[in-house]
PDB file of C-alpha atoms in Angstrom:
ATOM      1  CA  UNK N   1      -7.088  27.627  24.614  1.00 74.00           C
ATOM      2  CA  UNK N   2     -10.649  26.508  25.981  1.00 80.00           C
ATOM      3  CA  UNK N   3     -10.498  23.240  28.093  1.00 85.00           C
ATOM      4  CA  UNK N   4     -12.464  20.592  26.334  1.00 85.00           C
ATOM      5  CA  UNK N   5     -13.966  18.952  29.474  1.00 87.00           C
ATOM      6  CA  UNK N   6     -15.252  21.544  30.994  1.00 88.00           C
ATOM      7  CA  UNK N   7     -16.685  22.547  27.272  1.00 85.00           C
ATOM      8  CA  UNK N   8     -18.370  18.893  27.826  1.00 88.00           C
ATOM      9  CA  UNK N   9     -19.560  19.859  31.055  1.00 86.00           C
ATOM     10  CA  UNK N  10     -20.970  23.262  29.517  1.00 85.00           C
ATOM     11  CA  UNK N  11     -22.817  21.178  26.269  1.00 87.00           C
ATOM     12  CA  UNK N  12     -24.467  18.801  29.050  1.00 86.00           C
ATOM     13  CA  UNK N  13     -25.519  21.706  30.953  1.00 84.00           C
ATOM     14  CA  UNK N  14     -26.827  23.884  27.582  1.00 84.00           C
ATOM     15  CA  UNK N  15     -28.817  20.238  26.913  1.00 86.00           C
ATOM     16  CA  UNK N  16     -30.140  19.570  30.131  1.00 85.00           C
ATOM     17  CA  UNK N  17     -30.552  23.019  31.250  1.00 86.00           C
ATOM     18  CA  UNK N  18     -29.745  21.952  35.054  1.00 82.00           C
ATOM     19  CA  UNK N  19     -26.779  21.381  36.583  1.00 84.00           C
ATOM     20  CA  UNK N  20     -28.188  18.346  38.540  1.00 84.00           C
ATOM     21  CA  UNK N  21     -29.447  16.422  35.238  1.00 85.00           C
ATOM     22  CA  UNK N  22     -25.148  17.081  33.385  1.00 85.00           C
ATOM     23  CA  UNK N  23     -23.861  15.677  36.715  1.00 84.00           C
ATOM     24  CA  UNK N  24     -25.876  12.499  36.407  1.00 86.00           C
ATOM     25  CA  UNK N  25     -24.438  12.624  32.539  1.00 88.00           C
ATOM     26  CA  UNK N  26     -21.570  12.529  32.834  1.00 85.00           C
ATOM     27  CA  UNK N  27     -20.661  10.344  36.197  1.00 87.00           C
ATOM     28  CA  UNK N  28     -20.127  13.558  38.263  1.00 89.00           C
ATOM     29  CA  UNK N  29     -21.827  15.310  41.230  1.00 88.00           C
ATOM     30  CA  UNK N  30     -23.648  18.545  41.542  1.00 86.00           C
ATOM     31  CA  UNK N  31     -20.893  20.631  42.972  1.00 87.00           C
ATOM     32  CA  UNK N  32     -18.314  19.062  40.689  1.00 88.00           C
ATOM     33  CA  UNK N  33     -20.249  20.412  37.778  1.00 85.00           C
ATOM     34  CA  UNK N  34     -21.009  24.216  39.582  1.00 85.00           C
ATOM     35  CA  UNK N  35     -16.794  24.205  40.218  1.00 89.00           C
ATOM     36  CA  UNK N  36     -16.328  23.660  35.464  1.00 87.00           C
ATOM     37  CA  UNK N  37     -18.452  25.919  34.407  1.00 87.00           C
ATOM     38  CA  UNK N  38     -17.073  28.643  37.192  1.00 88.00           C
ATOM     39  CA  UNK N  39     -13.164  27.520  36.339  1.00 88.00           C
ATOM     40  CA  UNK N  40     -15.231  27.704  32.805  1.00 86.00           C
ATOM     41  CA  UNK N  41     -16.549  31.399  33.058  1.00 85.00           C
ATOM     42  CA  UNK N  42     -12.708  32.716  34.621  1.00 87.00           C
ATOM     43  CA  UNK N  43     -11.280  30.615  31.455  1.00 87.00           C
ATOM     44  CA  UNK N  44     -13.186  32.753  28.910  1.00 85.00           C
ATOM     45  CA  UNK N  45     -13.937  36.113  31.139  1.00 88.00           C
ATOM     46  CA  UNK N  46     -17.374  35.867  30.194  1.00 87.00           C
ATOM     47  CA  UNK N  47     -20.519  34.690  32.779  1.00 91.00           C
ATOM     48  CA  UNK N  48     -21.928  31.571  31.209  1.00 87.00           C
ATOM     49  CA  UNK N  49     -24.803  30.028  33.549  1.00 87.00           C
ATOM     50  CA  UNK N  50     -27.817  32.148  35.307  1.00 88.00           C
ATOM     51  CA  UNK N  51     -29.268  29.995  37.724  1.00 84.00           C
ATOM     52  CA  UNK N  52     -32.636  29.972  38.494  1.00 79.00           C
ATOM     53  CA  UNK N  53     -35.179  27.934  40.800  1.00 72.00           C
ATOM     54  CA  UNK N  54     -35.864  25.568  38.213  1.00 75.00           C
ATOM     55  CA  UNK N  55     -32.574  24.804  36.603  1.00 76.00           C
ATOM     56  CA  UNK N  56     -30.548  27.040  35.044  1.00 84.00           C
ATOM     57  CA  UNK N  57     -30.460  29.163  31.811  1.00 84.00           C
ATOM     58  CA  UNK N  58     -27.573  30.254  29.060  1.00 87.00           C
ATOM     59  CA  UNK N  59     -26.277  33.605  28.793  1.00 89.00           C
ATOM     60  CA  UNK N  60     -25.508  35.026  25.161  1.00 90.00           C
ATOM     61  CA  UNK N  61     -21.898  34.337  25.520  1.00 88.00           C
ATOM     62  CA  UNK N  62     -23.091  31.031  27.166  1.00 86.00           C
ATOM     63  CA  UNK N  63     -25.000  30.323  24.197  1.00 89.00           C
ATOM     64  CA  UNK N  64     -22.618  30.453  21.798  1.00 89.00           C
ATOM     65  CA  UNK N  65     -20.115  29.471  23.369  1.00 88.00           C
ATOM     66  CA  UNK N  66     -21.916  26.152  23.707  1.00 86.00           C
ATOM     67  CA  UNK N  67     -22.671  26.017  19.745  1.00 88.00           C
ATOM     68  CA  UNK N  68     -19.458  26.015  19.274  1.00 87.00           C
ATOM     69  CA  UNK N  69     -18.836  23.387  22.013  1.00 84.00           C
ATOM     70  CA  UNK N  70     -21.041  21.099  19.970  1.00 86.00           C
ATOM     71  CA  UNK N  71     -19.731  21.063  16.383  1.00 87.00           C
ATOM     72  CA  UNK N  72     -15.866  20.731  19.106  1.00 86.00           C
ATOM     73  CA  UNK N  73     -17.211  18.132  20.267  1.00 82.00           C
ATOM     74  CA  UNK N  74     -18.428  16.515  17.364  1.00 82.00           C
ATOM     75  CA  UNK N  75     -15.222  16.863  15.817  1.00 79.00           C
ATOM     76  CA  UNK N  76     -13.226  15.335  18.098  1.00 80.00           C
ATOM     77  CA  UNK N  77     -15.489  12.276  18.848  1.00 81.00           C
ATOM     78  CA  UNK N  78     -15.083  11.887  14.459  1.00 75.00           C
ATOM     79  CA  UNK N  79     -11.395  11.974  15.279  1.00 76.00           C
ATOM     80  CA  UNK N  80     -11.493   9.462  17.918  1.00 75.00           C
ATOM     81  CA  UNK N  81     -13.454   6.947  15.239  1.00 70.00           C
ATOM     82  CA  UNK N  82     -10.994   8.060  12.384  1.00 67.00           C
ATOM     83  CA  UNK N  83      -8.494   6.717  15.095  1.00 72.00           C
ATOM     84  CA  UNK N  84      -9.974   3.938  15.912  1.00 71.00           C
ATOM     85  CA  UNK N  85     -11.099   2.471  12.239  1.00 66.00           C
ATOM     86  CA  UNK N  86      -7.630   3.315  11.320  1.00 67.00           C
ATOM     87  CA  UNK N  87      -5.813   1.326  13.951  1.00 68.00           C
ATOM     88  CA  UNK N  88      -8.471  -1.708  13.163  1.00 66.00           C
ATOM     89  CA  UNK N  89      -7.499  -1.550   9.734  1.00 63.00           C
ATOM     90  CA  UNK N  90     -10.912  -0.371   8.772  1.00 65.00           C
ATOM     91  CA  UNK N  91     -10.277   3.076   7.576  1.00 63.00           C
ATOM     92  CA  UNK N  92      -7.231   5.135   6.122  1.00 80.00           C
ATOM     93  CA  UNK N  93      -4.794   5.061   2.896  1.00 88.00           C
ATOM     94  CA  UNK N  94      -2.457   2.077   1.642  1.00 93.00           C
ATOM     95  CA  UNK N  95       0.492   3.109  -0.789  1.00 95.00           C
ATOM     96  CA  UNK N  96       1.394  -0.357  -2.867  1.00 97.00           C
ATOM     97  CA  UNK N  97       4.318  -0.031  -4.946  1.00 97.00           C
ATOM     98  CA  UNK N  98       5.063  -3.318  -7.404  1.00 96.00           C
ATOM     99  CA  UNK N  99       6.952  -3.461 -10.472  1.00 93.00           C
ATOM    100  CA  UNK N 100       5.666  -4.619 -14.035  1.00 90.00           C
ATOM    101  CA  UNK N 101       4.949  -7.902 -14.311  1.00 90.00           C
ATOM    102  CA  UNK N 102       3.512  -8.361 -11.188  1.00 93.00           C
ATOM    103  CA  UNK N 103       0.882  -5.359 -12.230  1.00 92.00           C
ATOM    104  CA  UNK N 104      -0.218  -7.245 -15.343  1.00 87.00           C
ATOM    105  CA  UNK N 105      -2.447 -10.031 -13.318  1.00 89.00           C
ATOM    106  CA  UNK N 106      -1.185 -11.041 -10.372  1.00 94.00           C
ATOM    107  CA  UNK N 107      -1.428  -7.667  -8.287  1.00 95.00           C
ATOM    108  CA  UNK N 108      -4.716  -7.037  -9.890  1.00 94.00           C
ATOM    109  CA  UNK N 109      -5.961  -9.726  -8.300  1.00 95.00           C
ATOM    110  CA  UNK N 110      -5.247  -9.015  -4.556  1.00 96.00           C
ATOM    111  CA  UNK N 111      -6.081  -5.589  -5.064  1.00 95.00           C
ATOM    112  CA  UNK N 112      -9.622  -7.431  -5.904  1.00 95.00           C
ATOM    113  CA  UNK N 113      -9.279  -9.445  -2.684  1.00 95.00           C
ATOM    114  CA  UNK N 114      -8.467  -6.169  -0.837  1.00 94.00           C
ATOM    115  CA  UNK N 115     -11.282  -4.191  -2.361  1.00 93.00           C
ATOM    116  CA  UNK N 116     -13.235  -7.443  -1.062  1.00 93.00           C
ATOM    117  CA  UNK N 117     -11.781  -7.405   2.378  1.00 89.00           C
ATOM    118  CA  UNK N 118     -11.256  -3.719   3.114  1.00 89.00           C
ATOM    119  CA  UNK N 119     -13.953  -1.481   0.835  1.00 89.00           C
ATOM    120  CA  UNK N 120     -12.415   1.762   3.093  1.00 86.00           C
ATOM    121  CA  UNK N 121      -9.461   1.866   2.458  1.00 90.00           C
ATOM    122  CA  UNK N 122      -8.170   3.940  -0.094  1.00 90.00           C
ATOM    123  CA  UNK N 123      -5.392   2.585  -1.555  1.00 93.00           C
ATOM    124  CA  UNK N 124      -2.434   4.377  -3.869  1.00 95.00           C
ATOM    125  CA  UNK N 125      -0.953   2.406  -6.350  1.00 95.00           C
ATOM    126  CA  UNK N 126       2.970   3.510  -8.005  1.00 95.00           C
ATOM    127  CA  UNK N 127       4.997   1.040 -10.438  1.00 93.00           C
ATOM    128  CA  UNK N 128       8.565   0.750  -9.215  1.00 93.00           C
ATOM    129  CA  UNK N 129      11.728  -1.846  -9.832  1.00 91.00           C
ATOM    130  CA  UNK N 130      12.797  -3.241  -6.794  1.00 93.00           C
ATOM    131  CA  UNK N 131      15.213  -0.509  -5.855  1.00 91.00           C
ATOM    132  CA  UNK N 132      13.028   2.035  -6.066  1.00 93.00           C
ATOM    133  CA  UNK N 133      10.629   0.782  -3.546  1.00 95.00           C
ATOM    134  CA  UNK N 134      13.089  -0.284  -1.716  1.00 95.00           C
ATOM    135  CA  UNK N 135      13.896   4.124  -0.946  1.00 94.00           C
ATOM    136  CA  UNK N 136      10.034   4.147  -1.600  1.00 96.00           C
ATOM    137  CA  UNK N 137      10.337   2.087   1.734  1.00 96.00           C
ATOM    138  CA  UNK N 138      12.944   3.561   3.211  1.00 94.00           C
ATOM    139  CA  UNK N 139      11.199   7.101   2.598  1.00 92.00           C
ATOM    140  CA  UNK N 140       7.533   6.217   3.973  1.00 93.00           C
ATOM    141  CA  UNK N 141       7.149   7.417   0.398  1.00 94.00           C
ATOM    142  CA  UNK N 142       5.316   3.340   0.755  1.00 96.00           C
ATOM    143  CA  UNK N 143       3.555   1.590   2.921  1.00 95.00           C
ATOM    144  CA  UNK N 144       4.130  -1.916   1.039  1.00 97.00           C
ATOM    145  CA  UNK N 145       6.336  -3.247  -1.894  1.00 97.00           C
ATOM    146  CA  UNK N 146       6.515  -6.376  -4.077  1.00 97.00           C
ATOM    147  CA  UNK N 147       9.817  -6.626  -4.474  1.00 97.00           C
ATOM    148  CA  UNK N 148      12.191  -9.721  -5.844  1.00 95.00           C
ATOM    149  CA  UNK N 149      15.261 -11.224  -5.950  1.00 95.00           C
ATOM    150  CA  UNK N 150      17.503 -13.374  -8.279  1.00 94.00           C
ATOM    151  CA  UNK N 151      20.719 -15.615  -7.268  1.00 93.00           C
ATOM    152  CA  UNK N 152      23.039 -13.293  -8.545  1.00 89.00           C
ATOM    153  CA  UNK N 153      20.905  -9.690  -7.370  1.00 88.00           C
ATOM    154  CA  UNK N 154      19.874 -10.292  -4.379  1.00 91.00           C
ATOM    155  CA  UNK N 155      17.392  -8.197  -1.801  1.00 90.00           C
ATOM    156  CA  UNK N 156      19.691  -5.154   0.030  1.00 89.00           C
ATOM    157  CA  UNK N 157      17.824  -6.923   3.396  1.00 89.00           C
ATOM    158  CA  UNK N 158      18.490  -4.316   5.534  1.00 92.00           C
ATOM    159  CA  UNK N 159      16.020  -2.705   6.788  1.00 93.00           C
ATOM    160  CA  UNK N 160      13.681  -4.633   5.375  1.00 96.00           C
ATOM    161  CA  UNK N 161      10.471  -6.227   6.673  1.00 96.00           C
ATOM    162  CA  UNK N 162       9.940  -9.250   3.347  1.00 97.00           C
ATOM    163  CA  UNK N 163       7.103 -12.079   3.201  1.00 97.00           C
ATOM    164  CA  UNK N 164       7.672 -14.623   0.534  1.00 97.00           C
ATOM    165  CA  UNK N 165       4.881 -15.184  -1.817  1.00 97.00           C
ATOM    166  CA  UNK N 166       6.119 -16.991  -4.700  1.00 96.00           C
ATOM    167  CA  UNK N 167       8.994 -18.475  -7.067  1.00 96.00           C
ATOM    168  CA  UNK N 168       9.452 -17.115 -10.373  1.00 95.00           C
ATOM    169  CA  UNK N 169      10.591 -19.491 -12.952  1.00 94.00           C
ATOM    170  CA  UNK N 170      11.682 -17.093 -15.502  1.00 94.00           C
ATOM    171  CA  UNK N 171      10.589 -18.224 -19.533  1.00 96.00           C
ATOM    172  CA  UNK N 172      11.380 -17.598 -22.977  1.00 96.00           C
ATOM    173  CA  UNK N 173       9.417 -15.345 -24.807  1.00 96.00           C
ATOM    174  CA  UNK N 174       9.872 -16.682 -29.037  1.00 96.00           C
ATOM    175  CA  UNK N 175       7.203 -16.275 -32.292  1.00 96.00           C
ATOM    176  CA  UNK N 176       4.931 -19.463 -32.698  1.00 93.00           C
ATOM    177  CA  UNK N 177       6.672 -20.345 -35.737  1.00 92.00           C
ATOM    178  CA  UNK N 178       9.892 -20.369 -34.445  1.00 95.00           C
ATOM    179  CA  UNK N 179      12.588 -23.490 -34.367  1.00 95.00           C
ATOM    180  CA  UNK N 180      13.001 -23.798 -30.447  1.00 96.00           C
ATOM    181  CA  UNK N 181       7.998 -22.937 -30.393  1.00 94.00           C
ATOM    182  CA  UNK N 182       7.509 -27.099 -29.372  1.00 94.00           C
ATOM    183  CA  UNK N 183      10.594 -27.790 -27.190  1.00 95.00           C
ATOM    184  CA  UNK N 184       9.338 -28.363 -23.637  1.00 95.00           C
ATOM    185  CA  UNK N 185      11.369 -27.224 -22.025  1.00 95.00           C
ATOM    186  CA  UNK N 186      14.797 -24.428 -23.138  1.00 96.00           C
ATOM    187  CA  UNK N 187      18.142 -24.320 -21.863  1.00 96.00           C
ATOM    188  CA  UNK N 188      20.039 -20.934 -21.874  1.00 95.00           C
ATOM    189  CA  UNK N 189      22.736 -22.552 -24.969  1.00 96.00           C
ATOM    190  CA  UNK N 190      19.501 -23.581 -27.181  1.00 96.00           C
ATOM    191  CA  UNK N 191      19.261 -19.714 -27.845  1.00 96.00           C
ATOM    192  CA  UNK N 192      23.073 -18.609 -28.495  1.00 95.00           C
ATOM    193  CA  UNK N 193      22.760 -17.894 -31.819  1.00 92.00           C
ATOM    194  CA  UNK N 194      19.563 -16.215 -31.182  1.00 96.00           C
ATOM    195  CA  UNK N 195      18.998 -11.755 -30.888  1.00 96.00           C
ATOM    196  CA  UNK N 196      16.924 -10.381 -27.853  1.00 96.00           C
ATOM    197  CA  UNK N 197      15.144  -7.797 -27.018  1.00 94.00           C
ATOM    198  CA  UNK N 198      16.096  -7.321 -23.300  1.00 91.00           C
ATOM    199  CA  UNK N 199      12.579  -5.696 -20.973  1.00 82.00           C
ATOM    200  CA  UNK N 200      14.577  -3.872 -19.060  1.00 75.00           C
ATOM    201  CA  UNK N 201      16.971  -1.223 -20.201  1.00 62.00           C
ATOM    202  CA  UNK N 202      16.970   0.929 -16.837  1.00 67.00           C
ATOM    203  CA  UNK N 203      15.790  -1.273 -14.053  1.00 69.00           C
ATOM    204  CA  UNK N 204      18.339  -2.241 -11.733  1.00 66.00           C
ATOM    205  CA  UNK N 205      17.597  -6.177 -13.169  1.00 72.00           C
ATOM    206  CA  UNK N 206      19.093  -4.844 -16.476  1.00 77.00           C
ATOM    207  CA  UNK N 207      22.051  -6.844 -16.467  1.00 86.00           C
ATOM    208  CA  UNK N 208      20.452 -10.497 -15.131  1.00 90.00           C
ATOM    209  CA  UNK N 209      20.207 -11.701 -19.386  1.00 91.00           C
ATOM    210  CA  UNK N 210      24.245 -10.886 -19.449  1.00 91.00           C
ATOM    211  CA  UNK N 211      24.803 -12.216 -16.344  1.00 91.00           C
ATOM    212  CA  UNK N 212      23.060 -16.125 -17.314  1.00 93.00           C
ATOM    213  CA  UNK N 213      24.760 -15.782 -20.880  1.00 93.00           C
ATOM    214  CA  UNK N 214      27.480 -15.166 -19.922  1.00 94.00           C
ATOM    215  CA  UNK N 215      27.726 -17.875 -16.637  1.00 93.00           C
ATOM    216  CA  UNK N 216      26.053 -20.235 -19.977  1.00 94.00           C
ATOM    217  CA  UNK N 217      28.822 -20.229 -21.707  1.00 95.00           C
ATOM    218  CA  UNK N 218      28.439 -16.798 -24.674  1.00 95.00           C
ATOM    219  CA  UNK N 219      27.743 -13.912 -25.223  1.00 95.00           C
ATOM    220  CA  UNK N 220      23.784 -12.573 -25.780  1.00 94.00           C
ATOM    221  CA  UNK N 221      23.464 -10.811 -28.873  1.00 95.00           C
ATOM    222  CA  UNK N 222      21.381  -7.834 -27.661  1.00 93.00           C
ATOM    223  CA  UNK N 223      19.763  -6.601 -30.527  1.00 94.00           C
ATOM    224  CA  UNK N 224      16.793  -3.529 -27.828  1.00 93.00           C
ATOM    225  CA  UNK N 225      16.702  -2.534 -24.485  1.00 91.00           C
ATOM    226  CA  UNK N 226      13.560  -1.530 -24.145  1.00 87.00           C
ATOM    227  CA  UNK N 227      11.703  -0.560 -20.685  1.00 82.00           C
ATOM    228  CA  UNK N 228       7.831  -1.277 -22.570  1.00 85.00           C
ATOM    229  CA  UNK N 229       6.746  -4.400 -22.000  1.00 86.00           C
ATOM    230  CA  UNK N 230       4.005  -4.655 -24.716  1.00 90.00           C
ATOM    231  CA  UNK N 231       6.732  -3.033 -27.401  1.00 93.00           C
ATOM    232  CA  UNK N 232       8.795  -6.094 -26.094  1.00 92.00           C
ATOM    233  CA  UNK N 233       6.017  -8.219 -27.060  1.00 93.00           C
ATOM    234  CA  UNK N 234       5.333  -6.563 -30.078  1.00 94.00           C
ATOM    235  CA  UNK N 235       9.288  -6.852 -31.379  1.00 95.00           C
ATOM    236  CA  UNK N 236       9.343 -10.627 -31.364  1.00 96.00           C
ATOM    237  CA  UNK N 237       5.453 -11.180 -32.267  1.00 94.00           C
ATOM    238  CA  UNK N 238       7.419  -9.941 -35.444  1.00 94.00           C
ATOM    239  CA  UNK N 239      10.544 -12.653 -35.373  1.00 94.00           C
ATOM    240  CA  UNK N 240      12.913  -9.880 -34.226  1.00 96.00           C
ATOM    241  CA  UNK N 241      13.950 -11.535 -31.399  1.00 96.00           C
ATOM    242  CA  UNK N 242      13.004 -13.545 -28.451  1.00 96.00           C
ATOM    243  CA  UNK N 243      13.224 -11.986 -24.495  1.00 95.00           C
ATOM    244  CA  UNK N 244      12.559 -13.179 -21.029  1.00 94.00           C
ATOM    245  CA  UNK N 245       9.072 -13.474 -19.904  1.00 93.00           C
ATOM    246  CA  UNK N 246       7.805 -13.094 -16.322  1.00 93.00           C
ATOM    247  CA  UNK N 247       5.577 -16.518 -15.813  1.00 94.00           C
ATOM    248  CA  UNK N 248       3.115 -14.236 -13.885  1.00 93.00           C
ATOM    249  CA  UNK N 249       2.095 -12.759 -17.724  1.00 90.00           C
ATOM    250  CA  UNK N 250       1.929 -15.799 -19.048  1.00 90.00           C
ATOM    251  CA  UNK N 251      -1.385 -15.741 -19.371  1.00 87.00           C
ATOM    252  CA  UNK N 252      -1.648 -12.503 -21.029  1.00 87.00           C
ATOM    253  CA  UNK N 253       0.674 -13.865 -23.923  1.00 88.00           C
ATOM    254  CA  UNK N 254      -0.218 -12.968 -27.565  1.00 90.00           C
ATOM    255  CA  UNK N 255      -2.037 -15.302 -29.918  1.00 90.00           C
ATOM    256  CA  UNK N 256       1.108 -14.806 -31.878  1.00 91.00           C
ATOM    257  CA  UNK N 257       3.923 -15.697 -28.864  1.00 95.00           C
ATOM    258  CA  UNK N 258       4.585 -18.827 -27.011  1.00 96.00           C
ATOM    259  CA  UNK N 259       6.819 -19.145 -23.755  1.00 96.00           C
ATOM    260  CA  UNK N 260       9.081 -21.884 -22.654  1.00 96.00           C
ATOM    261  CA  UNK N 261      10.491 -21.839 -19.515  1.00 96.00           C
ATOM    262  CA  UNK N 262      14.286 -21.953 -18.864  1.00 95.00           C
ATOM    263  CA  UNK N 263      16.378 -25.166 -17.100  1.00 93.00           C
ATOM    264  CA  UNK N 264      18.998 -22.715 -15.718  1.00 91.00           C
ATOM    265  CA  UNK N 265      18.511 -21.776 -11.931  1.00 91.00           C
ATOM    266  CA  UNK N 266      19.561 -18.167 -12.023  1.00 91.00           C
ATOM    267  CA  UNK N 267      16.628 -16.288 -13.564  1.00 93.00           C
ATOM    268  CA  UNK N 268      14.349 -17.763 -10.886  1.00 95.00           C
ATOM    269  CA  UNK N 269      13.054 -15.353  -8.478  1.00 95.00           C
ATOM    270  CA  UNK N 270      11.895 -14.798  -5.202  1.00 96.00           C
ATOM    271  CA  UNK N 271       9.231 -12.834  -5.420  1.00 97.00           C
ATOM    272  CA  UNK N 272       8.604 -10.527  -1.873  1.00 98.00           C
ATOM    273  CA  UNK N 273       5.858  -8.371   0.522  1.00 98.00           C
ATOM    274  CA  UNK N 274       8.059  -6.367   1.719  1.00 97.00           C
ATOM    275  CA  UNK N 275       7.446  -2.939   4.777  1.00 97.00           C
ATOM    276  CA  UNK N 276       9.935  -1.010   6.181  1.00 96.00           C
ATOM    277  CA  UNK N 277      11.332  -2.905   9.715  1.00 94.00           C
ATOM    278  CA  UNK N 278      11.587   0.218  12.000  1.00 91.00           C
ATOM    279  CA  UNK N 279       7.777   1.367  10.701  1.00 87.00           C
ATOM    280  CA  UNK N 280       4.770   1.901  13.155  1.00 84.00           C
ATOM    281  CA  UNK N 281       2.580  -0.952  12.686  1.00 81.00           C
ATOM    282  CA  UNK N 282       0.305  -0.348  10.034  1.00 84.00           C
ATOM    283  CA  UNK N 283      -3.054  -2.592   9.947  1.00 83.00           C
ATOM    284  CA  UNK N 284      -3.653  -1.789   6.696  1.00 89.00           C
ATOM    285  CA  UNK N 285      -0.337  -3.181   5.287  1.00 93.00           C
ATOM    286  CA  UNK N 286      -0.633  -6.327   7.067  1.00 91.00           C
ATOM    287  CA  UNK N 287      -4.461  -6.558   5.424  1.00 91.00           C
ATOM    288  CA  UNK N 288      -2.896  -5.856   2.330  1.00 95.00           C
ATOM    289  CA  UNK N 289       0.238  -8.436   2.502  1.00 96.00           C
ATOM    290  CA  UNK N 290      -2.703 -11.261   3.143  1.00 95.00           C
ATOM    291  CA  UNK N 291      -3.639 -11.167   0.353  1.00 96.00           C
ATOM    292  CA  UNK N 292      -0.721 -11.768  -1.888  1.00 96.00           C
ATOM    293  CA  UNK N 293      -0.267 -14.315   0.284  1.00 95.00           C
ATOM    294  CA  UNK N 294      -3.629 -15.457  -0.699  1.00 95.00           C
ATOM    295  CA  UNK N 295      -3.255 -14.649  -4.369  1.00 92.00           C
ATOM    296  CA  UNK N 296       0.166 -16.286  -4.746  1.00 82.00           C
TER     297      UNK N 296
END
């Protein structure tokens, strides 16, 4: 394998057309440069330099190797610059996983801030529930994840580095003409006789509504189980049920719906930015978390 330092010496000899000039540029002695050229000639099995009283000339083999050397050294410099930019968080790729309700408004605001402060970072987004995000982090398929926990459903914190972002008190979404729509705050017992549209069918938090209602003393009548939030809103707007709604999506609530906060503390969740605790430091991940904290 060709020695990179000797290629650099040959490149300088070709540029300066003298051993003394190359030695001065490299901070070596002419004797050291001559030894490096001799070692490179031995390495490639060909004469590379012809010495003359007015300097040196490259042989055909020397010119060919010097041309390749220029390309190789350029690639090495580019790689060094790319690695330095990556270490400074100024370039590279960042993979972010986030849950549905955060993706509606909170995450886009944070990503917009991140794009302004880190314009050369390529960002890839994946929608995932907290349990999926924890697996993505563990498998190194995500660098940062937005996750949450309820009092009755705590995150498995082993292997995670968590930064708390915000507290999300869940609301209940009602048709605008609903009998409870004028109330400022609702309790779960207020909703004991309602039909429910459950907006988490396959997620790890699908049991939160059931747990909260049972703790409040009643069994919820869950008429629909839907993962798509647009469908949930459509069913509620059509008067077919009520549904839990995150405070993160209240600004995007359609005109035909109202959202009222629930007083039940079991329906308050904490939202975190998570990274794998045993993963190498990712400067762009730290920048993203700063943006998430500023948005929260």
